[in-house]
Structure formats: C-alpha cells, structure tokens
XYZ file of C-alpha atoms in Angstrom:
200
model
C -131.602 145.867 105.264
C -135.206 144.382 104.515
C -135.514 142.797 100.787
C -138.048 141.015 99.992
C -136.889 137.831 97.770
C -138.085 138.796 94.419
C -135.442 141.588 94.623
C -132.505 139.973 96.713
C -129.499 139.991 94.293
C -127.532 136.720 95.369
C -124.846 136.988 92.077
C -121.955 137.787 94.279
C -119.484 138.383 90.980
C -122.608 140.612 89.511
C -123.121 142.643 93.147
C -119.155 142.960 93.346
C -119.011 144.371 89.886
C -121.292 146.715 90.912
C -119.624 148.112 94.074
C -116.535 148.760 92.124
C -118.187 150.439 89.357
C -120.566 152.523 92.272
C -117.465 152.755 95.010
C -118.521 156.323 96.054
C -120.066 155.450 98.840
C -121.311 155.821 102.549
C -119.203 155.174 105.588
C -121.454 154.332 108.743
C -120.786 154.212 112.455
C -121.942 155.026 115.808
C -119.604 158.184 116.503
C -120.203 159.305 119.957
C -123.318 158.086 120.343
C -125.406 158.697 117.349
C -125.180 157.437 113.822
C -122.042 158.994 111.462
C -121.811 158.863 107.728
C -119.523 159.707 105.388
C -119.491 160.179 101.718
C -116.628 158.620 100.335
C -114.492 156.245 97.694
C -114.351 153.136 99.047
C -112.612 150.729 96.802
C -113.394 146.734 96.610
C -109.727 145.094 96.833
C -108.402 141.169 97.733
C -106.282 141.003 100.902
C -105.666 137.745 101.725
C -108.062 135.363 99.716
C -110.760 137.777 100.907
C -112.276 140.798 99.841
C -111.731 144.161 101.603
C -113.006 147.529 100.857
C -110.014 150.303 101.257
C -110.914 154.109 102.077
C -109.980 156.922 104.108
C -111.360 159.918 105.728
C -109.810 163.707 107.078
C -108.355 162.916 110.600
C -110.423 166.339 111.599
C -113.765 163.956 111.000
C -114.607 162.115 114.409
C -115.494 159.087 112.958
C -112.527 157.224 112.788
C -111.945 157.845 116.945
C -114.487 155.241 117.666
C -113.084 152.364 114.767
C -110.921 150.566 117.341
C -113.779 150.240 120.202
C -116.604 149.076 117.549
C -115.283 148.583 114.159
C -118.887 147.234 112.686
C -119.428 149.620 110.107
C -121.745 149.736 107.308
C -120.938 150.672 103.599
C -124.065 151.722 101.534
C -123.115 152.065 97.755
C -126.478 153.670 95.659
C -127.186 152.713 91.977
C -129.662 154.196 89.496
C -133.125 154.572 90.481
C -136.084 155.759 88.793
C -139.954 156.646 90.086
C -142.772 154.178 88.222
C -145.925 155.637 87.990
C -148.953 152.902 88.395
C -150.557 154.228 85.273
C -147.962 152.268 83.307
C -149.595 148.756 84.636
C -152.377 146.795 83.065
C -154.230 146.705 86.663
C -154.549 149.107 88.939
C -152.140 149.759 91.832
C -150.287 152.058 93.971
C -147.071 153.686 92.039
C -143.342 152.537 93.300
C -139.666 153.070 92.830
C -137.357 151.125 91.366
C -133.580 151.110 92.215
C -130.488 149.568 92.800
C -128.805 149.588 96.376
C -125.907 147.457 98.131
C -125.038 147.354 101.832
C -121.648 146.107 103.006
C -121.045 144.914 106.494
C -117.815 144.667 107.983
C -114.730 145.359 110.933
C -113.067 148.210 110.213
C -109.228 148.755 110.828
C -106.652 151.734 110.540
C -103.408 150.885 108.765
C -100.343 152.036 108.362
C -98.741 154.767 105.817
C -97.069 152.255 103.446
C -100.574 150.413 102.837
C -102.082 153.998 103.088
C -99.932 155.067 100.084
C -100.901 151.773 98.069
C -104.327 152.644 98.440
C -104.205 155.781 97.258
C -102.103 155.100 94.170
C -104.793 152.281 93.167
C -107.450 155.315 93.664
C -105.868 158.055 91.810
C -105.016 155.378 88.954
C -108.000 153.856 88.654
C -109.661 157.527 88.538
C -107.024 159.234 86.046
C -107.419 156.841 83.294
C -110.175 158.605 82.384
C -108.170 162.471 82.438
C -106.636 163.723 79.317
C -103.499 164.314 81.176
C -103.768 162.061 84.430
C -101.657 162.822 87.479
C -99.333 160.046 88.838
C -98.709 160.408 92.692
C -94.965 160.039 92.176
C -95.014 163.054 90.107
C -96.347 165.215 93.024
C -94.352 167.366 95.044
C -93.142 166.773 98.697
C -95.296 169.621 99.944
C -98.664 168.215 98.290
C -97.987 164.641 99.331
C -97.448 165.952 102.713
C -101.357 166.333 102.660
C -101.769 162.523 103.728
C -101.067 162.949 107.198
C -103.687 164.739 107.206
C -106.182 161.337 106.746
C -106.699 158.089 108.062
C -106.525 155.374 105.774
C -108.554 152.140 106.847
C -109.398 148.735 105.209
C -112.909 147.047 105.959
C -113.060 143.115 106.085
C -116.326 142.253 104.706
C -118.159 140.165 106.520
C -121.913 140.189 104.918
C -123.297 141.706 101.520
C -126.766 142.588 100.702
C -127.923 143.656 97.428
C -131.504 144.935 96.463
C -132.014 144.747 92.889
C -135.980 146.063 92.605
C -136.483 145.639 88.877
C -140.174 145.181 88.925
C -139.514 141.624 89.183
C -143.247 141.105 90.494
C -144.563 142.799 87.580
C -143.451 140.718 84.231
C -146.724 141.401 82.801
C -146.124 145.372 82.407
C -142.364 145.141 82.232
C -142.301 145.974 78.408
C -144.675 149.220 79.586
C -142.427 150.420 82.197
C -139.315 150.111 80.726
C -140.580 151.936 77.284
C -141.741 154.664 80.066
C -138.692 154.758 81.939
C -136.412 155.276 78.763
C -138.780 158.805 77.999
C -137.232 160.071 82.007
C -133.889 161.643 83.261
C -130.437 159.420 82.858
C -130.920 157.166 86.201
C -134.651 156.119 85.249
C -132.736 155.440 81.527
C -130.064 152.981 83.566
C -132.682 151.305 85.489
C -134.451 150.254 82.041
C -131.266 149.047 81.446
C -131.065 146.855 83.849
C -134.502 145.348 83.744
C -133.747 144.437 80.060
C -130.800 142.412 81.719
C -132.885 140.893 84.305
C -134.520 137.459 83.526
C-alpha cells in the first residue's frame, strides 16, 4: 500500500503486537477472476524461526479453490481511526483522518487436520480467557467437533509487512489540539489519541 514516510511504522515487535491484538482480519485473493475477501481471525504464530499467520475459512466459500494455483494473498488487519477536523490546527488546511492499518503479504497453504486442530485450540483459548465459563475443545461433543470438516484450515508464510501509523506526525505543532479534540469523539477517535500520546 502507499505510505508516505512520516507514517511508515518500521517497529516490527510494535506492528506484530498489533496484528495479534487486531487478528480479525481480511483474507484477499483473486477468486475466479476478481478480487475475494474474507473477514476472518487470522492468528500471528512462529513455524519454523518464522512467523506465520494461521486461519481458516467454510469449504462452501470459493476462495480457498484458487490457494494452490496463486497463493499470494493479502491480510489487511484495521486499527482505530478517528476523523480530524482542520479547525483544530493553528493554520489553515484541508481536514484528514487519522488511523491505524497493517497489510500482510504472503503464500498461502492448506494443511492438514492435526495442524488444523492445533490452530483452532490456540483460537478458542486465546478467545475464552476472557468468558466467565470458557469452553475447552476437548470438552465438545463428537457431533459438534464434526463441524471442522466443514473448513479449510491454512497457514500464510509472511513474506512482507506494511504498517501505516498516521498519527498526525506532520502536524507536532497542533498535536496537543487534536488529541484534546479527539478524546471529546466516539471510542476509536479516543484510541487514536492514545496512540499519538505514545508516538514521539
């Protein structure tokens, strides 16, 4: 994607921290013959010294038919974002958007059930720690785990990362005034002020 340098995020541990906190994300392919997307987990994992991203998808979704011909896929995971108006800046100017976005590059592959069952008990975990009374895949019936062959469970090697972080960077003189604005809005305009107190 285009990013212009003041907002390229090159803090691979900080972007990778961020995918696994953000891992609903977007699954794209060409799928006969146009562009496919799919809304889904996709978790960041370590497969032999280097970093996958493990999902899967219903086998009655097309998409996965066309993984072994062209397996480039792109993975877009969206952060908070938040509208700035131009009447918070000193100067005048146009108004902008501020956001953070991350897209992951990579082959895809489809693998078999036993890795297909680790990745789902590493997604269900990680999910049900938050549940008052999480579910554990081994405590599931036959019948309901008979669901999974109805999905096809893939790992992505990554192959390129590119992280936008536009934090009005550009704009340190009316930082303090945007990010006292942006705390008055909705929760994702709140995170981005967050984030631009982090930024340097």
């Amino acid at each position: 994607m285009y990013i212009p340098p003041a907002y390229q995020n090159k803090n691979v541990e900080e972007v990778k921290n961020f995918i696994t906190k953000n891992s609903f994300g977007i699954l794209v392919n060409q799928t006969n013959g146009k562009p496919w997307a799919t809304h889904i987990p996709l978790e960041l994992a370590r497969k032999d010294g280097k970093d996958i991203l493990v999902g899967h998808i219903a086998k009655a979704n097309p998409q996965w038919h066309n993984f072994k011909e062209t397996p480039e896929v792109l993975c877009i995971f969206n952060g908070p974002h938040g509208y700035v108006s131009s009447s918070w800046y000193k100067d005048e100017e146009v108004p902008t958007w501020n956001y953070i976005a991350v897209h992951v590059y990579g082959k895809v592959s489809i693998v078999n059930n036993a890795t297909a069952m680790e990745g789902l008990h590493t997604l269900v975990n990680k999910y049900e720690k938050a549940s008052e009374c999480p579910i554990h895949l081994d405590n599931l019936s036959k019948g309901t785990l008979a669901q999974v062959n109805g999905i096809v469970a893939f790992e992505i090697e990554i192959t390129d990362i590119q992280a936008t972080y536009k934090l009005s960077q550009t704009r340190q003189e009316d930082k303090p005034k945007i990010i006292e604005e942006l705390e008055k809005r909705d929760v994702g305009s709140k995170e981005i002020a967050e984030q631009m107190k982090k930024q340097k």
